[in-house]
PDB file of C-alpha atoms in Angstrom:
ATOM      1  CA  MET L  83      44.156 127.744 116.225  1.00 98.00           C
ATOM      2  CA  LEU L  84      42.628 124.371 115.170  1.00 98.00           C
ATOM      3  CA  ILE L  85      43.636 121.307 114.005  1.00 98.00           C
ATOM      4  CA  HIS L  86      41.661 118.490 113.483  1.00 98.00           C
ATOM      5  CA  GLY L  87      43.753 115.630 113.090  1.00 96.00           C
ATOM      6  CA  GLY L  88      46.920 116.220 114.649  1.00 97.00           C
ATOM      7  CA  ALA L  89      47.702 112.732 115.792  1.00 96.00           C
ATOM      8  CA  GLY L  90      48.014 112.345 111.837  1.00 94.00           C
ATOM      9  CA  GLY L  91      51.069 111.658 110.354  1.00 93.00           C
ATOM     10  CA  VAL L  92      50.608 115.826 109.150  1.00 94.00           C
ATOM     11  CA  GLY L  93      48.682 116.729 112.063  1.00 96.00           C
ATOM     12  CA  HIS L  94      51.400 115.539 115.001  1.00 97.00           C
ATOM     13  CA  LEU L  95      53.853 116.967 112.489  1.00 97.00           C
ATOM     14  CA  ALA L  96      51.630 120.991 112.459  1.00 97.00           C
ATOM     15  CA  VAL L  97      51.089 121.541 116.194  1.00 98.00           C
ATOM     16  CA  GLN L  98      54.912 120.800 116.727  1.00 98.00           C
ATOM     17  CA  PHE L  99      55.163 123.690 113.813  1.00 96.00           C
ATOM     18  CA  ALA L 100      52.473 125.813 115.558  1.00 97.00           C
ATOM     19  CA  ARG L 101      53.710 125.203 118.916  1.00 96.00           C
ATOM     20  CA  ALA L 102      56.975 126.361 117.938  1.00 95.00           C
ATOM     21  CA  LYS L 103      56.092 129.251 116.072  1.00 94.00           C
ATOM     22  CA  GLY L 104      53.915 130.592 119.136  1.00 96.00           C
ATOM     23  CA  ALA L 105      50.620 129.522 118.185  1.00 97.00           C
ATOM     24  CA  THR L 106      48.196 128.765 120.918  1.00 97.00           C
ATOM     25  CA  VAL L 107      46.849 124.936 119.526  1.00 98.00           C
ATOM     26  CA  ALA L 108      43.834 123.762 119.984  1.00 98.00           C
ATOM     27  CA  THR L 109      43.638 120.199 118.417  1.00 98.00           C
ATOM     28  CA  THR L 110      40.736 117.107 118.275  1.00 98.00           C
ATOM     29  CA  VAL L 111      41.755 113.554 118.416  1.00 97.00           C
ATOM     30  CA  ALA L 112      41.013 109.853 118.901  1.00 96.00           C
ATOM     31  CA  SER L 113      40.650 108.911 122.715  1.00 96.00           C
ATOM     32  CA  GLN L 114      43.381 106.720 122.089  1.00 95.00           C
ATOM     33  CA  ASP L 115      45.232 109.691 120.382  1.00 96.00           C
ATOM     34  CA  VAL L 116      45.108 112.039 123.509  1.00 97.00           C
ATOM     35  CA  GLU L 117      47.682 112.344 125.772  1.00 97.00           C
ATOM     36  CA  PHE L 118      50.062 111.191 122.688  1.00 97.00           C
ATOM     37  CA  THR L 119      49.134 115.309 121.318  1.00 97.00           C
ATOM     38  CA  ARG L 120      49.520 116.024 124.364  1.00 97.00           C
ATOM     39  CA  HIS L 121      52.994 115.114 125.089  1.00 96.00           C
ATOM     40  CA  LEU L 122      53.034 117.056 121.324  1.00 96.00           C
ATOM     41  CA  GLY L 123      52.762 119.880 123.544  1.00 96.00           C
ATOM     42  CA  ALA L 124      48.994 120.926 122.111  1.00 98.00           C
ATOM     43  CA  ASP L 125      47.139 123.178 124.935  1.00 98.00           C
ATOM     44  CA  GLN L 126      43.699 121.964 124.081  1.00 98.00           C
ATOM     45  CA  VAL L 127      43.333 118.260 122.919  1.00 98.00           C
ATOM     46  CA  ILE L 128      39.897 117.702 122.593  1.00 98.00           C
ATOM     47  CA  ASP L 129      38.513 113.867 122.154  1.00 98.00           C
ATOM     48  CA  TYR L 130      35.825 113.760 119.582  1.00 97.00           C
ATOM     49  CA  THR L 131      34.344 110.541 120.459  1.00 96.00           C
ATOM     50  CA  ARG L 132      33.718 111.834 123.349  1.00 97.00           C
ATOM     51  CA  GLU L 133      33.239 115.813 123.334  1.00 97.00           C
ATOM     52  CA  ARG L 134      32.057 118.287 120.458  1.00 97.00           C
ATOM     53  CA  PHE L 135      34.402 120.912 119.640  1.00 98.00           C
ATOM     54  CA  GLU L 136      31.976 123.823 118.633  1.00 97.00           C
ATOM     55  CA  GLU L 137      31.541 123.232 122.685  1.00 97.00           C
ATOM     56  CA  GLU L 138      34.808 123.307 124.016  1.00 97.00           C
ATOM     57  CA  VAL L 139      36.832 126.238 121.242  1.00 97.00           C
ATOM     58  CA  ASP L 140      35.632 129.943 121.203  1.00 91.00           C
ATOM     59  CA  LYS L 141      35.760 131.935 117.998  1.00 95.00           C
ATOM     60  CA  VAL L 142      40.242 130.658 116.099  1.00 98.00           C
ATOM     61  CA  ASP L 143      41.954 133.059 114.315  1.00 97.00           C
ATOM     62  CA  LEU L 144      42.352 129.708 111.568  1.00 98.00           C
ATOM     63  CA  VAL L 145      41.541 126.327 111.109  1.00 98.00           C
ATOM     64  CA  LEU L 146      43.894 123.657 110.255  1.00 98.00           C
ATOM     65  CA  ASP L 147      41.606 120.362 108.444  1.00 97.00           C
ATOM     66  CA  LEU L 148      42.967 117.135 108.465  1.00 96.00           C
ATOM     67  CA  VAL L 149      40.140 114.927 108.402  1.00 94.00           C
ATOM     68  CA  ALA L 150      37.453 117.134 105.710  1.00 92.00           C
ATOM     69  CA  GLY L 151      33.438 116.419 105.216  1.00 94.00           C
ATOM     70  CA  GLU L 152      31.097 117.102 108.232  1.00 96.00           C
ATOM     71  CA  THR L 153      34.161 118.431 110.676  1.00 96.00           C
ATOM     72  CA  GLN L 154      35.308 120.920 107.431  1.00 97.00           C
ATOM     73  CA  GLU L 155      31.220 121.825 108.029  1.00 96.00           C
ATOM     74  CA  ARG L 156      30.988 122.408 111.750  1.00 97.00           C
ATOM     75  CA  SER L 157      34.206 123.817 111.651  1.00 97.00           C
ATOM     76  CA  TRP L 158      32.686 127.556 110.435  1.00 97.00           C
ATOM     77  CA  ALA L 159      30.883 128.043 113.902  1.00 97.00           C
ATOM     78  CA  VAL L 160      34.409 127.999 115.876  1.00 98.00           C
ATOM     79  CA  LEU L 161      35.782 130.333 113.114  1.00 97.00           C
ATOM     80  CA  LYS L 162      36.537 133.959 113.350  1.00 97.00           C
ATOM     81  CA  ASP L 163      35.177 136.477 111.395  1.00 96.00           C
ATOM     82  CA  GLY L 164      38.122 137.291 109.633  1.00 97.00           C
ATOM     83  CA  GLY L 165      39.804 134.325 110.990  1.00 97.00           C
ATOM     84  CA  THR L 166      41.629 130.717 108.000  1.00 98.00           C
ATOM     85  CA  MET L 167      40.038 128.041 107.323  1.00 98.00           C
ATOM     86  CA  ILE L 168      43.155 125.283 105.400  1.00 97.00           C
ATOM     87  CA  SER L 169      41.962 122.385 104.326  1.00 97.00           C
ATOM     88  CA  SER L 170      44.524 120.102 103.022  1.00 94.00           C
ATOM     89  CA  LEU L 171      41.442 117.413 101.364  1.00 93.00           C
ATOM     90  CA  ALA L 172      39.000 118.738 100.274  1.00 92.00           C
ATOM     91  CA  ARG L 173      38.451 123.022  99.416  1.00 94.00           C
ATOM     92  CA  PRO L 174      36.330 125.646 101.978  1.00 96.00           C
ATOM     93  CA  SER L 175      33.278 126.959 101.235  1.00 95.00           C
ATOM     94  CA  ALA L 176      33.858 129.919  98.983  1.00 96.00           C
ATOM     95  CA  ASP L 177      30.011 131.336 100.777  1.00 96.00           C
ATOM     96  CA  ARG L 178      30.915 130.619 104.697  1.00 95.00           C
ATOM     97  CA  ALA L 179      34.586 131.905 103.747  1.00 96.00           C
ATOM     98  CA  ARG L 180      32.554 135.517 102.535  1.00 96.00           C
ATOM     99  CA  GLU L 181      29.380 135.154 105.278  1.00 94.00           C
ATOM    100  CA  LEU L 182      32.155 135.287 107.640  1.00 93.00           C
ATOM    101  CA  HIS L 183      34.422 138.055 105.446  1.00 97.00           C
ATOM    102  CA  ALA L 184      37.802 134.601 106.120  1.00 97.00           C
ATOM    103  CA  ARG L 185      40.253 133.260 103.945  1.00 97.00           C
ATOM    104  CA  ALA L 186      39.583 129.884 102.525  1.00 97.00           C
ATOM    105  CA  GLU L 187      42.474 128.277 101.258  1.00 96.00           C
ATOM    106  CA  ASN L 188      43.023 124.376  99.953  1.00 94.00           C
ATOM    107  CA  PHE L 189      46.751 123.735 100.435  1.00 91.00           C
ATOM    108  CA  ILE L 190      48.470 121.051  98.381  1.00 88.00           C
ATOM    109  CA  ALA L 191      52.459 120.687  99.784  1.00 86.00           C
ATOM    110  CA  HIS L 192      54.903 120.885  96.824  1.00 87.00           C
ATOM    111  CA  PRO L 193      59.188 121.806  97.876  1.00 88.00           C
ATOM    112  CA  ASP L 194      60.113 124.614  99.250  1.00 94.00           C
ATOM    113  CA  ARG L 195      63.649 124.939  99.923  1.00 96.00           C
ATOM    114  CA  GLY L 196      63.718 127.497 102.876  1.00 96.00           C
ATOM    115  CA  GLU L 197      60.618 125.250 104.609  1.00 94.00           C
ATOM    116  CA  LEU L 198      62.968 122.326 104.353  1.00 94.00           C
ATOM    117  CA  ILE L 199      65.623 124.300 105.844  1.00 96.00           C
ATOM    118  CA  GLU L 200      63.303 125.893 108.332  1.00 95.00           C
ATOM    119  CA  ILE L 201      61.582 122.389 109.114  1.00 95.00           C
ATOM    120  CA  GLY L 202      65.379 121.178 109.031  1.00 96.00           C
ATOM    121  CA  ARG L 203      66.839 123.211 111.843  1.00 96.00           C
ATOM    122  CA  LEU L 204      63.268 123.257 114.803  1.00 96.00           C
ATOM    123  CA  ILE L 205      64.297 119.034 114.424  1.00 96.00           C
ATOM    124  CA  ASP L 206      68.072 119.953 114.894  1.00 97.00           C
ATOM    125  CA  GLU L 207      67.094 121.964 117.346  1.00 96.00           C
ATOM    126  CA  GLY L 208      64.541 119.744 119.101  1.00 94.00           C
ATOM    127  CA  ARG L 209      61.327 121.622 119.348  1.00 94.00           C
ATOM    128  CA  VAL L 210      60.059 119.231 116.728  1.00 96.00           C
ATOM    129  CA  HIS L 211      60.080 115.835 116.490  1.00 95.00           C
ATOM    130  CA  PRO L 212      58.297 113.635 113.574  1.00 96.00           C
ATOM    131  CA  HIS L 213      56.989 110.217 114.930  1.00 95.00           C
ATOM    132  CA  ILE L 214      57.103 107.068 113.258  1.00 94.00           C
ATOM    133  CA  CYS L 215      54.850 104.336 113.848  1.00 92.00           C
ATOM    134  CA  ALA L 216      56.110 102.553 110.862  1.00 93.00           C
ATOM    135  CA  VAL L 217      58.058 101.806 108.317  1.00 96.00           C
ATOM    136  CA  PHE L 218      57.755  99.637 105.568  1.00 96.00           C
ATOM    137  CA  GLU L 219      60.569  98.268 102.579  1.00 96.00           C
ATOM    138  CA  LEU L 220      59.857  99.588  99.199  1.00 96.00           C
ATOM    139  CA  LYS L 221      58.369  96.465  97.604  1.00 95.00           C
ATOM    140  CA  ASP L 222      55.372  96.310 100.855  1.00 96.00           C
ATOM    141  CA  ALA L 223      54.024  99.908  99.924  1.00 96.00           C
ATOM    142  CA  ARG L 224      50.881  98.399  99.214  1.00 95.00           C
ATOM    143  CA  GLN L 225      50.733  96.480 102.231  1.00 94.00           C
ATOM    144  CA  ALA L 226      50.963  99.981 103.785  1.00 94.00           C
ATOM    145  CA  GLN L 227      48.549 101.734 102.161  1.00 94.00           C
ATOM    146  CA  ALA L 228      46.556  98.250 103.060  1.00 92.00           C
ATOM    147  CA  GLN L 229      48.031  99.122 107.132  1.00 88.00           C
ATOM    148  CA  LEU L 230      46.731 103.259 106.727  1.00 88.00           C
ATOM    149  CA  GLU L 231      43.417 102.752 105.327  1.00 87.00           C
ATOM    150  CA  ARG L 232      41.713  99.728 107.966  1.00 86.00           C
ATOM    151  CA  HIS L 233      44.155 101.324 110.912  1.00 82.00           C
ATOM    152  CA  HIS L 234      44.819 104.589 112.480  1.00 81.00           C
ATOM    153  CA  ALA L 235      48.486 106.013 112.130  1.00 84.00           C
ATOM    154  CA  GLN L 236      49.416 107.821 115.078  1.00 91.00           C
ATOM    155  CA  GLY L 237      52.378 109.851 112.882  1.00 91.00           C
ATOM    156  CA  LYS L 238      54.421 109.370 109.969  1.00 93.00           C
ATOM    157  CA  VAL L 239      54.087 105.142 108.176  1.00 93.00           C
ATOM    158  CA  VAL L 240      57.052 105.576 106.155  1.00 94.00           C
ATOM    159  CA  LEU L 241      58.337 103.294 103.407  1.00 95.00           C
ATOM    160  CA  GLU L 242      62.333 102.542 103.187  1.00 95.00           C
ATOM    161  CA  VAL L 243      64.235 102.906 100.058  1.00 92.00           C
ATOM    162  CA  GLY L 244      66.918 100.480  99.238  1.00 81.00           C
TER     163      GLY L 244
END
Protein backbone atom coordinates (compact mmCIF):
# COMPACT_ATOMS: atom_id res chain seq x y z
CA MET A 1 0.00 0.00 0.00
CA LEU A 2 1.19 3.53 -0.80
CA ILE A 3 -0.09 6.50 1.20
CA HIS A 4 0.69 9.97 -0.11
CA GLY A 5 0.94 12.55 2.67
CA GLY A 6 1.60 10.09 5.49
CA ALA A 7 2.49 12.71 8.11
CA GLY A 8 -0.57 14.94 7.82
CA GLY A 9 -3.80 14.96 9.78
CA VAL A 10 -5.40 12.10 7.84
CA GLY A 11 -2.21 10.46 6.60
CA HIS A 12 -0.61 9.86 10.00
CA LEU A 13 -3.73 7.99 11.09
CA ALA A 14 -4.00 6.10 7.78
CA VAL A 15 -0.44 4.81 8.20
CA GLN A 16 -1.27 3.51 11.67
CA PHE A 17 -4.65 2.01 10.71
CA ALA A 18 -3.07 0.20 7.77
CA ARG A 19 -0.27 -1.19 9.95
CA ALA A 20 -2.79 -2.24 12.61
CA LYS A 21 -4.59 -4.25 9.92
CA GLY A 22 -1.36 -5.92 8.81
CA ALA A 23 -0.66 -3.97 5.62
CA THR A 24 2.83 -3.23 4.38
CA VAL A 25 2.92 0.57 4.16
CA ALA A 26 5.00 2.86 1.99
CA THR A 27 4.39 6.58 2.33
CA THR A 28 5.53 9.86 0.83
CA VAL A 29 6.41 12.73 3.15
CA ALA A 30 8.55 15.87 3.30
CA SER A 31 12.10 15.69 4.65
CA GLN A 32 11.15 16.95 8.11
CA ASP A 33 8.57 14.14 8.45
CA VAL A 34 10.71 11.10 7.66
CA GLU A 35 11.53 10.10 11.26
CA PHE A 36 8.04 10.98 12.51
CA THR A 37 6.47 8.66 9.93
CA ARG A 38 8.94 5.85 10.59
CA HIS A 39 7.96 6.12 14.25
CA LEU A 40 4.31 5.72 13.20
CA GLY A 41 5.20 2.33 11.73
CA ALA A 42 5.59 2.94 8.00
CA ASP A 43 7.68 0.19 6.40
CA GLN A 44 9.06 2.49 3.72
CA VAL A 45 9.27 6.27 3.96
CA ILE A 46 9.93 8.19 0.76
CA ASP A 47 11.12 11.79 1.02
CA TYR A 48 9.31 13.32 -1.95
CA THR A 49 11.68 16.31 -1.93
CA ARG A 50 14.62 14.01 -2.76
CA GLU A 51 13.13 10.88 -4.32
CA ARG A 52 10.53 9.99 -6.91
CA PHE A 53 8.17 7.43 -5.44
CA GLU A 54 7.87 5.71 -8.84
CA GLU A 55 11.53 4.74 -8.53
CA GLU A 56 11.16 3.51 -4.94
CA VAL A 57 7.95 1.48 -4.94
CA ASP A 58 6.96 -1.43 -7.10
CA LYS A 59 3.40 -2.34 -8.01
CA VAL A 60 1.06 -1.83 -5.04
CA ASP A 61 -2.49 -3.05 -4.42
CA LEU A 62 -3.71 0.25 -3.06
CA VAL A 63 -2.82 3.92 -3.39
CA LEU A 64 -4.36 6.28 -0.84
CA ASP A 65 -3.95 9.73 -2.33
CA LEU A 66 -4.14 12.59 0.16
CA VAL A 67 -2.30 15.02 -2.13
CA ALA A 68 -3.98 14.93 -5.61
CA GLY A 69 -2.73 16.76 -8.72
CA GLU A 70 0.44 15.50 -10.36
CA THR A 71 1.07 13.06 -7.51
CA GLN A 72 -2.20 11.28 -8.22
CA GLU A 73 -1.49 11.14 -11.94
CA ARG A 74 2.00 9.70 -11.37
CA SER A 75 0.55 7.12 -8.98
CA TRP A 76 -1.03 5.11 -11.80
CA ALA A 77 2.50 3.94 -12.69
CA VAL A 78 2.86 2.10 -9.36
CA LEU A 79 -0.66 0.67 -9.10
CA LYS A 80 -1.01 -3.06 -9.75
CA ASP A 81 -3.33 -4.24 -12.46
CA GLY A 82 -6.62 -4.75 -10.61
CA GLY A 83 -5.57 -2.45 -7.75
CA THR A 84 -7.43 0.41 -6.11
CA MET A 85 -6.79 4.13 -6.03
CA ILE A 86 -8.66 6.16 -3.42
CA SER A 87 -8.38 9.92 -3.09
CA SER A 88 -9.77 12.21 -0.43
CA LEU A 89 -9.33 15.24 -2.70
CA ALA A 90 -9.91 14.59 -6.41
CA ARG A 91 -11.75 11.70 -8.01
CA PRO A 92 -9.22 9.49 -9.80
CA SER A 93 -9.63 9.08 -13.55
CA ALA A 94 -12.20 6.43 -14.50
CA ASP A 95 -10.46 6.03 -17.87
CA ARG A 96 -7.07 5.30 -16.28
CA ALA A 97 -8.76 2.92 -13.84
CA ARG A 98 -10.35 0.98 -16.72
CA GLU A 99 -6.94 0.65 -18.41
CA LEU A 100 -5.58 -1.05 -15.27
CA HIS A 101 -8.77 -2.96 -14.40
CA ALA A 102 -8.60 -0.90 -11.23
CA ARG A 103 -11.10 0.58 -8.85
CA ALA A 104 -10.98 4.39 -8.53
CA GLU A 105 -12.84 6.04 -5.65
CA ASN A 106 -13.20 9.45 -4.08
CA PHE A 107 -13.37 9.04 -0.31
CA ILE A 108 -15.51 11.35 1.77
CA ALA A 109 -15.68 10.74 5.51
CA HIS A 110 -19.03 9.89 7.00
CA PRO A 111 -19.99 8.89 10.55
CA ASP A 112 -20.11 5.15 11.05
CA ARG A 113 -20.71 3.80 14.55
CA GLY A 114 -18.89 0.51 13.94
CA GLU A 115 -15.83 2.20 12.47
CA LEU A 116 -15.69 4.71 15.33
CA ILE A 117 -15.85 1.87 17.87
CA GLU A 118 -12.99 0.11 16.03
CA ILE A 119 -10.92 3.31 15.97
CA GLY A 120 -11.50 3.79 19.71
CA ARG A 121 -10.43 0.19 20.36
CA LEU A 122 -7.20 0.64 18.37
CA ILE A 123 -6.42 3.81 20.32
CA ASP A 124 -7.27 2.18 23.67
CA GLU A 125 -5.01 -0.77 22.80
CA GLY A 126 -2.15 1.63 22.00
CA ARG A 127 -1.95 0.47 18.38
CA VAL A 128 -2.90 3.92 17.05
CA HIS A 129 -1.67 7.21 18.49
CA PRO A 130 -3.32 10.38 17.19
CA HIS A 131 -0.70 13.14 17.08
CA ILE A 132 -1.97 16.61 17.95
CA CYS A 133 0.34 19.32 16.69
CA ALA A 134 -1.71 22.32 17.81
CA VAL A 135 -4.83 23.16 19.82
CA PHE A 136 -6.91 26.31 19.27
CA GLU A 137 -9.99 27.56 21.04
CA LEU A 138 -13.06 27.55 18.80
CA LYS A 139 -13.06 31.36 18.74
CA ASP A 140 -9.60 31.11 17.09
CA ALA A 141 -10.75 28.85 14.26
CA ARG A 142 -9.70 31.44 11.67
CA GLN A 143 -6.16 31.46 13.12
CA ALA A 144 -6.10 27.63 13.09
CA GLN A 145 -7.13 27.58 9.43
CA ALA A 146 -4.51 30.19 8.57
CA GLN A 147 -1.84 28.07 10.28
CA LEU A 148 -2.88 25.02 8.27
CA GLU A 149 -2.67 27.00 5.06
CA ARG A 150 0.74 28.56 5.85
CA HIS A 151 2.55 25.73 7.62
CA HIS A 152 2.89 22.02 7.14
CA ALA A 153 1.19 20.21 10.03
CA GLN A 154 2.41 16.93 11.48
CA GLY A 155 -0.74 15.25 12.69
CA LYS A 156 -3.95 17.01 13.68
CA VAL A 157 -4.86 20.60 14.44
CA VAL A 158 -7.65 20.55 17.03
CA LEU A 159 -10.36 23.07 17.85
CA GLU A 160 -11.30 23.06 21.51
CA VAL A 161 -14.98 23.69 22.25
CA GLY A 162 -16.02 25.22 25.56
